[in-house]
XYZ file of C-alpha atoms in Angstrom:
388
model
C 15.281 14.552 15.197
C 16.315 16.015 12.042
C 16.045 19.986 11.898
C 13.210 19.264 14.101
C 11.421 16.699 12.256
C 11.463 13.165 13.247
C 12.755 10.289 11.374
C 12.999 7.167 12.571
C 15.497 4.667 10.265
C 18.641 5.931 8.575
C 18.279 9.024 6.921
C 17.443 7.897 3.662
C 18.906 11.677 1.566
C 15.980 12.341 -1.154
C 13.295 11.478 1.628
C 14.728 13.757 3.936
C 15.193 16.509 1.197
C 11.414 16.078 0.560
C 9.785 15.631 4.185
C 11.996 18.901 4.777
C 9.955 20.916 1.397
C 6.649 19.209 3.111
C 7.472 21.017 6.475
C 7.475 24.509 4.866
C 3.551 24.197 4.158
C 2.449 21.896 6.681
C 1.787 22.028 10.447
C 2.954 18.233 11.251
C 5.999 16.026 9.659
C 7.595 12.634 9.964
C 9.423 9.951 8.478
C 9.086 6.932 9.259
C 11.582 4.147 8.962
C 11.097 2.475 5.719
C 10.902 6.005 3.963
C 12.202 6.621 0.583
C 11.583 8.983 -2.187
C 7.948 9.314 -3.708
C 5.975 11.678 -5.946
C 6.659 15.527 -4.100
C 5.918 13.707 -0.681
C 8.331 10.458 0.538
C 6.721 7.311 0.846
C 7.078 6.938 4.614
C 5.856 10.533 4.739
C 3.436 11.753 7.468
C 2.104 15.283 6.719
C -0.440 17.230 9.087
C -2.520 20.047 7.993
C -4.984 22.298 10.484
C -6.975 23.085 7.556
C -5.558 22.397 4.412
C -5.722 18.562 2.603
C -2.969 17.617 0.307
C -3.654 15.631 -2.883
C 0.014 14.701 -3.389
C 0.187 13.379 -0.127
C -1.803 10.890 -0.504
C -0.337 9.961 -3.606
C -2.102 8.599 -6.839
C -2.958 5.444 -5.157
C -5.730 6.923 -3.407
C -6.499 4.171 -0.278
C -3.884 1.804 -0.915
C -3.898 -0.874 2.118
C -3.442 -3.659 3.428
C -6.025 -6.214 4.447
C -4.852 -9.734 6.517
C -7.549 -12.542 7.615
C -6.782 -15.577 9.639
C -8.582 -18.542 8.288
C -10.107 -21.283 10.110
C -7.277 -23.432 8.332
C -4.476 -25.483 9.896
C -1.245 -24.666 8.323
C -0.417 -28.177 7.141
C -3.646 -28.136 4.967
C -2.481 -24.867 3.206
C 1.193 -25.989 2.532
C 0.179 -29.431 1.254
C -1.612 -28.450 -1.688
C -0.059 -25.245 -2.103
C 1.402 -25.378 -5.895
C -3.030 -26.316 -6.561
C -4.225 -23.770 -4.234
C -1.740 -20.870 -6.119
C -2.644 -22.162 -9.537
C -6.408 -20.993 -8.562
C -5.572 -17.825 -7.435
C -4.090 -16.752 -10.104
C -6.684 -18.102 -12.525
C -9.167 -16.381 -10.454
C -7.743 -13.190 -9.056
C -7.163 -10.382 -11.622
C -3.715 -9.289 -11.722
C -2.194 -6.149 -13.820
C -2.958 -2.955 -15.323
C -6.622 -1.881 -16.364
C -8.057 -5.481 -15.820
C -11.969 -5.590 -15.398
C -13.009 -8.667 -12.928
C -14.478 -11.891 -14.584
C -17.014 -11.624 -11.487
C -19.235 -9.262 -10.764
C -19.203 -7.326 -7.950
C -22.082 -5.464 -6.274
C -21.239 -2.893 -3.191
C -23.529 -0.056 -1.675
C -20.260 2.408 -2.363
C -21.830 2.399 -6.459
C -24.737 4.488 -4.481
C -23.041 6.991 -2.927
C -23.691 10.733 -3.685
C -19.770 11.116 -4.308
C -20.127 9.812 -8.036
C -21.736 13.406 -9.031
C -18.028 14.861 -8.153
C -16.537 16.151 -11.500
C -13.654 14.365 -11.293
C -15.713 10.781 -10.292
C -18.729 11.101 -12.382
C -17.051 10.285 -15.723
C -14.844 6.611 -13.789
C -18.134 4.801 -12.405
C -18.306 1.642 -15.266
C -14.831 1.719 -14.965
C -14.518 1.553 -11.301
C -17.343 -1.289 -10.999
C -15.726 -3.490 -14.074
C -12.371 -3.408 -11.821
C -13.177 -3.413 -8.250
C -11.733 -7.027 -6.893
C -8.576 -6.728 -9.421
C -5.550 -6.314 -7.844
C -3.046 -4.021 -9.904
C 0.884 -4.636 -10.341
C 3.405 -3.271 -8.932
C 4.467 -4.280 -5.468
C 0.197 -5.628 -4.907
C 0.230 -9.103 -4.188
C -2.151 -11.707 -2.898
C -0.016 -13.514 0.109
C -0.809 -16.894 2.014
C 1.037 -17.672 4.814
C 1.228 -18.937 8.424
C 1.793 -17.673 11.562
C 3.432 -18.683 14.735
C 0.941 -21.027 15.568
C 0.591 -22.539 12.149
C -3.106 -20.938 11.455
C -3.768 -19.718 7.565
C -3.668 -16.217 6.364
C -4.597 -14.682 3.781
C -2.846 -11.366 3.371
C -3.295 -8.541 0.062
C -1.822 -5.409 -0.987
C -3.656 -2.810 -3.277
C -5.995 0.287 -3.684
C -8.275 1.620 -5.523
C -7.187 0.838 -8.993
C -7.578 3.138 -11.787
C -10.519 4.866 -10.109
C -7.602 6.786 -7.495
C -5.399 7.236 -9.856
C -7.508 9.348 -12.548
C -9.079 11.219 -9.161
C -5.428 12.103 -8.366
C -4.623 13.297 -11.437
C -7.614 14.851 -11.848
C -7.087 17.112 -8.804
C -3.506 17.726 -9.222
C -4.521 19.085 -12.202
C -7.118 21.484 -11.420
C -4.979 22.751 -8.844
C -2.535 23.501 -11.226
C 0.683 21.227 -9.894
C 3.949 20.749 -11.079
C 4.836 17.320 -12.104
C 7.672 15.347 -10.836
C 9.330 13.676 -7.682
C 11.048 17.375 -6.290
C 8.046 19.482 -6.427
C 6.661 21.434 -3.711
C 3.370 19.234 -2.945
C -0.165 20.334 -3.631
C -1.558 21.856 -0.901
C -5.160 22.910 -0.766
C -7.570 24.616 1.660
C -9.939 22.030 3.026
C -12.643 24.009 3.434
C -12.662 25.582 -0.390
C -15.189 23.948 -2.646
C -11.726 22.001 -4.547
C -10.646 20.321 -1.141
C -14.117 19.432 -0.347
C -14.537 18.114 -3.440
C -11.020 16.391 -3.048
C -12.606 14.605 0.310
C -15.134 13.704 -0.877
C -13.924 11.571 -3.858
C -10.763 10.457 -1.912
C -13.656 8.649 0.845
C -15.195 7.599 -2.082
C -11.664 5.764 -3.248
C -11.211 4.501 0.109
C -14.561 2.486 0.389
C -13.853 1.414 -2.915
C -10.829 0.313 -1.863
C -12.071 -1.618 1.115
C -14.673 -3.423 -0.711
C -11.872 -4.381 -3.391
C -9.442 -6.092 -0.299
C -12.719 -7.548 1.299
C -13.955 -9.364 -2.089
C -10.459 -10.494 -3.131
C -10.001 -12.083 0.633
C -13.572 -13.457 0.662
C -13.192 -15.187 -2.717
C -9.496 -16.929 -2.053
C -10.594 -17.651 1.737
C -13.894 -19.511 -0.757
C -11.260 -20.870 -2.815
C -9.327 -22.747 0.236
C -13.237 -23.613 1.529
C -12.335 -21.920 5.053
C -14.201 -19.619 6.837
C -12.358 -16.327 8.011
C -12.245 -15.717 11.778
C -10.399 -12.679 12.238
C -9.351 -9.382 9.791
C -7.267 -6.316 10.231
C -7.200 -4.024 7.699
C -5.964 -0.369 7.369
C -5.015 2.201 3.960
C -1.727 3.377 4.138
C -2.103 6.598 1.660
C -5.224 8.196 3.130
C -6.225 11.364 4.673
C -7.745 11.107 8.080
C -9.408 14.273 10.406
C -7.447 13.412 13.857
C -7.425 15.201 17.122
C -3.169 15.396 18.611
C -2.548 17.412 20.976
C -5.895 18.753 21.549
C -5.866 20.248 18.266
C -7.212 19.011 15.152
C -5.607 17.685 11.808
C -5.749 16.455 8.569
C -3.260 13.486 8.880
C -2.093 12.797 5.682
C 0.070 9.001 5.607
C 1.846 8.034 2.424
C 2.891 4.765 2.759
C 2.579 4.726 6.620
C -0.076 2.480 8.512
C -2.088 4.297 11.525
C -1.391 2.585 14.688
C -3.307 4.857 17.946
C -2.318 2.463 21.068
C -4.307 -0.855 20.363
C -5.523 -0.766 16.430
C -3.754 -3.644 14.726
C -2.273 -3.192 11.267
C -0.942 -5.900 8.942
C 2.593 -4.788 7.578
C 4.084 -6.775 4.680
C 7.651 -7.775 4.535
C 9.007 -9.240 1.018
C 7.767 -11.968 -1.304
C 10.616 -14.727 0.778
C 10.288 -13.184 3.942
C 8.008 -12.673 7.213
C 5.331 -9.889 7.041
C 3.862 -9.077 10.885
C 0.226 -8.304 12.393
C 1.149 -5.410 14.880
C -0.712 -3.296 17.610
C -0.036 0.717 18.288
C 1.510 1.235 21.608
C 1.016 4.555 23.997
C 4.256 6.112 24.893
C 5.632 9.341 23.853
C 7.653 8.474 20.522
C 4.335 7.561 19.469
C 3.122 11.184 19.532
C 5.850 12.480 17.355
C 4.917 9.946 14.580
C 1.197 10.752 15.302
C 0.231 7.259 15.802
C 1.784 5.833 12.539
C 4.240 3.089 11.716
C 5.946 1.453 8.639
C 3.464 0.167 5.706
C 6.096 -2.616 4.990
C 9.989 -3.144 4.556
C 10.794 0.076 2.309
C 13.061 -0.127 -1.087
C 16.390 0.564 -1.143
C 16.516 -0.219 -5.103
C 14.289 1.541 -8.048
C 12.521 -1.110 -10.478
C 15.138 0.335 -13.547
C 17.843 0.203 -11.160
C 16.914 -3.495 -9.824
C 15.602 -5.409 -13.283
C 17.392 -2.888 -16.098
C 16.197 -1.078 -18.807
C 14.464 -2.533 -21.691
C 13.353 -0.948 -24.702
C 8.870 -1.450 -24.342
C 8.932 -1.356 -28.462
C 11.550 -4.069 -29.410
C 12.505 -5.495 -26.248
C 16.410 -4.686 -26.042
C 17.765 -5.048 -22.819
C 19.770 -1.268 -22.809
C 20.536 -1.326 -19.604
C 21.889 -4.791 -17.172
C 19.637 -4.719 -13.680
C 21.221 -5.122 -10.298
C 18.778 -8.437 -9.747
C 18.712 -11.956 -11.793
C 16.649 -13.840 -12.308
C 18.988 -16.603 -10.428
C 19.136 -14.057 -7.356
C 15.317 -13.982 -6.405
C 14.774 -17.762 -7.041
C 17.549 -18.132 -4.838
C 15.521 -16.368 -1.829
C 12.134 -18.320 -3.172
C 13.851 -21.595 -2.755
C 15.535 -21.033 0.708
C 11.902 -19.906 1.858
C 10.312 -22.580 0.768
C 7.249 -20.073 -1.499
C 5.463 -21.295 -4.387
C 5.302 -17.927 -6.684
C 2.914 -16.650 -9.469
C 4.178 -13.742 -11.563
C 6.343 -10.946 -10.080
C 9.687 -9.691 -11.749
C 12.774 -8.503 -10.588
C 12.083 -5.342 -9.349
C 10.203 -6.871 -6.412
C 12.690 -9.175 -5.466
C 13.783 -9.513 -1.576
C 17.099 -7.760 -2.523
C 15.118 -4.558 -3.723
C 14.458 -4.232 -0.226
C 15.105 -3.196 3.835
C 15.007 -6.034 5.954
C 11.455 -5.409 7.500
C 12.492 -6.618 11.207
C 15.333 -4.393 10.993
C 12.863 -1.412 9.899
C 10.148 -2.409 13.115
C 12.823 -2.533 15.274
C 13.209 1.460 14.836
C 9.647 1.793 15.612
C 10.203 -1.030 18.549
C 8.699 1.329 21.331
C 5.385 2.403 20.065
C 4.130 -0.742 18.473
C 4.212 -4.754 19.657
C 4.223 -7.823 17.343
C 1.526 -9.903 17.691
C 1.809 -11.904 14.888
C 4.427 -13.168 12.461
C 3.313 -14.612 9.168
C 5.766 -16.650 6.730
C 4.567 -16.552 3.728
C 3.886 -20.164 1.855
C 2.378 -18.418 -1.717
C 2.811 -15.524 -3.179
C 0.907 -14.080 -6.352
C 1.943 -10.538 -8.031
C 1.063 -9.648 -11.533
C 3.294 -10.531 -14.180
C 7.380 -9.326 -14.689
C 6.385 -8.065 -18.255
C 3.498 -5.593 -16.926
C 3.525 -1.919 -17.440
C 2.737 0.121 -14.357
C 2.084 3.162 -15.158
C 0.726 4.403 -11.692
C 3.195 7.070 -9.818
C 3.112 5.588 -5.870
């Protein structure tokens, strides 16, 4: 505990200096271990309302998740044509900023009443050329094997450009500050703006799941195996919960819900294990209201880690903390065959991810660890402009 709030992990000082403005408007805060500074509310950040939602909170990447499958696979077929298999994922999976899918995609979500919202009405051919495209950032497309040397597939994203222009939209209206230390937007749930807001964020989260379910589906058609088990969560969402015998809006920003028994795929780093994990009851899981990490948590910003180039010319203005020689190092001892990424999502941007479960050792259990074999992120020289 931390002036009454609890944070699991070292105190990580601008996350704790903006869980801390969080707790002035909210009911419910905590941090959990792989926390770090975010967009007015920390990534790590969980933020309970009785009756107010929070639009910041959930971040601009409305229903980012994670989404793992175990494939009816052996290991030994995956690794052996690995450097094939990765060369038609990326050929076939849309990576990067405002991509539309070469495939089309149908989904029931295109008829939902949510699309007469204001702020969704105007994103519809947008959202329907890009759902099944993956993003940049820190979104990958992961194959790996576990423990028992089964396939998985394993992928990291949300719901595109559709989220983002909903946040913004919203923050907007409700007449937000912009920046990382701002107090965050905080809205009555029951007001025609926050129903509005929940409606369009559920919207964004089924868009989301269908994007994860199509982008596993078409690499599991890829590797020609069927898929035999899936676990999938968001990890910036809004969720109405009961704790305590009261009830909530549980906001998560980059934390994974994990109520004793639900199973949640957590991603380590691009050369190192990511885990499939079950919620535990005991009482430290109360405080964190059923949640755990989302994945391993930077301790380096993207200028910081690759430098500072000039987007016009080119000019490197500023050296990065990361070579190029650095993250091929970690590539090669792990043995991962690796399309796109750049420096800023090297391993050494990051916590070491067993270190970070270990603080959250007593309210969840491993079930299974996954080392990764391929890894495909969109390209070092994309331009991400999305905030979370």
């Amino acid at each position: 505990m931390i002036d009454g709030i609890p944070v699991w992990g070292p105190a990580e000082e601008g996350a704790l200096r903006q869980i801390k403005t969080c707790a002035k408007t909210a009911d419910k805060v905590a941090l959990m271990a792989d926390h770090h500074k975010g967009y007015a509310v920390p990534i790590g950040g969980v933020v309970a309302y009785k009756d107010a939602i929070s639009p910041s909170g959930v971040g601009f990447d409305i229903a980012c998740g994670n989404k793992a499958v175990r494939l009816d696979m052996p290991g030994p077929a995956l690794r052996a044509d690995i450097r094939k298999i990765m060369d038609e994922v990326w050929q076939t999976i849309s990576f990067g900023i405002g991509r539309r899918n070469t495939e089309a995609v149908e989904d029931k979500l295109f008829e939902s009443a949510a699309w007469k919202c204001e702020a969704a009405a105007p994103l519809k051919e947008m959202a329907r050329g890009q759902l099944g495209t993956v993003g940049s950032g820190n979104h990958y497309v992961d194959l790996f094997t576990d423990e028992q040397d089964r396939a998985w597939i394993g992928v990291h994203f949300g719901s595109r450009g559709l989220g983002h222009k909903i946040a913004t939209w919203f923050l907007k209206r409700a007449g937000t500050k912009d920046g990382m230390d701002v107090e965050p937007c905080v809205i009555d749930a029951d007001s025609d703006l926050g129903e509005q807001y929940i409606a369009c964020m559920h919207l964004a989260g089924a868009y989301a799941y269908a994007g994860r379910d199509w982008v596993c589906g078409r690499v599991a058609k890829l590797l020609g195996a069927p898929i035999v088990e899936e676990v999938h969560n968001h990890h910036n969402f809004a969720w109405r919960e009961t704790h305590g015998g009261e009830e909530y809006w549980v906001v998560r920003k980059g934390a994974t819900p994990a109520f004793p028994g639900q199973k949640g795929f957590v991603g380590g780093t691009m050369g190192e294990t990511s885990v499939i994990l079950e919620g535990v009851e005991n009482e430290e899981a109360k405080y964190s209201l059923y949640s755990t990490v989302h994945g391993a948590g930077r301790v380096m910003g993207r200028n910081e880690a690759k430098g500072k180039v000039d987007r016009k010319t080119g000019e490197l203005l500023r050296a990065g903390k990361v070579t190029q020689e650095m993250m091929q190092g970690w590539l090669k001892r792990a043995n991962v065959e690796l399309r796109g990424a750049g420096l800023d999502e090297s391993p050494d941007c990051y916590k070491r991810l067993p270190e970070v479960l270990a603080e959250h050792g007593k309210s969840i259990r491993i079930l299974h660890t996954l080392t990764p074999a391929g890894v495909a992120m969109a390209g070092a020289n994309e331009f991400d402009p999305y905030k979370d």
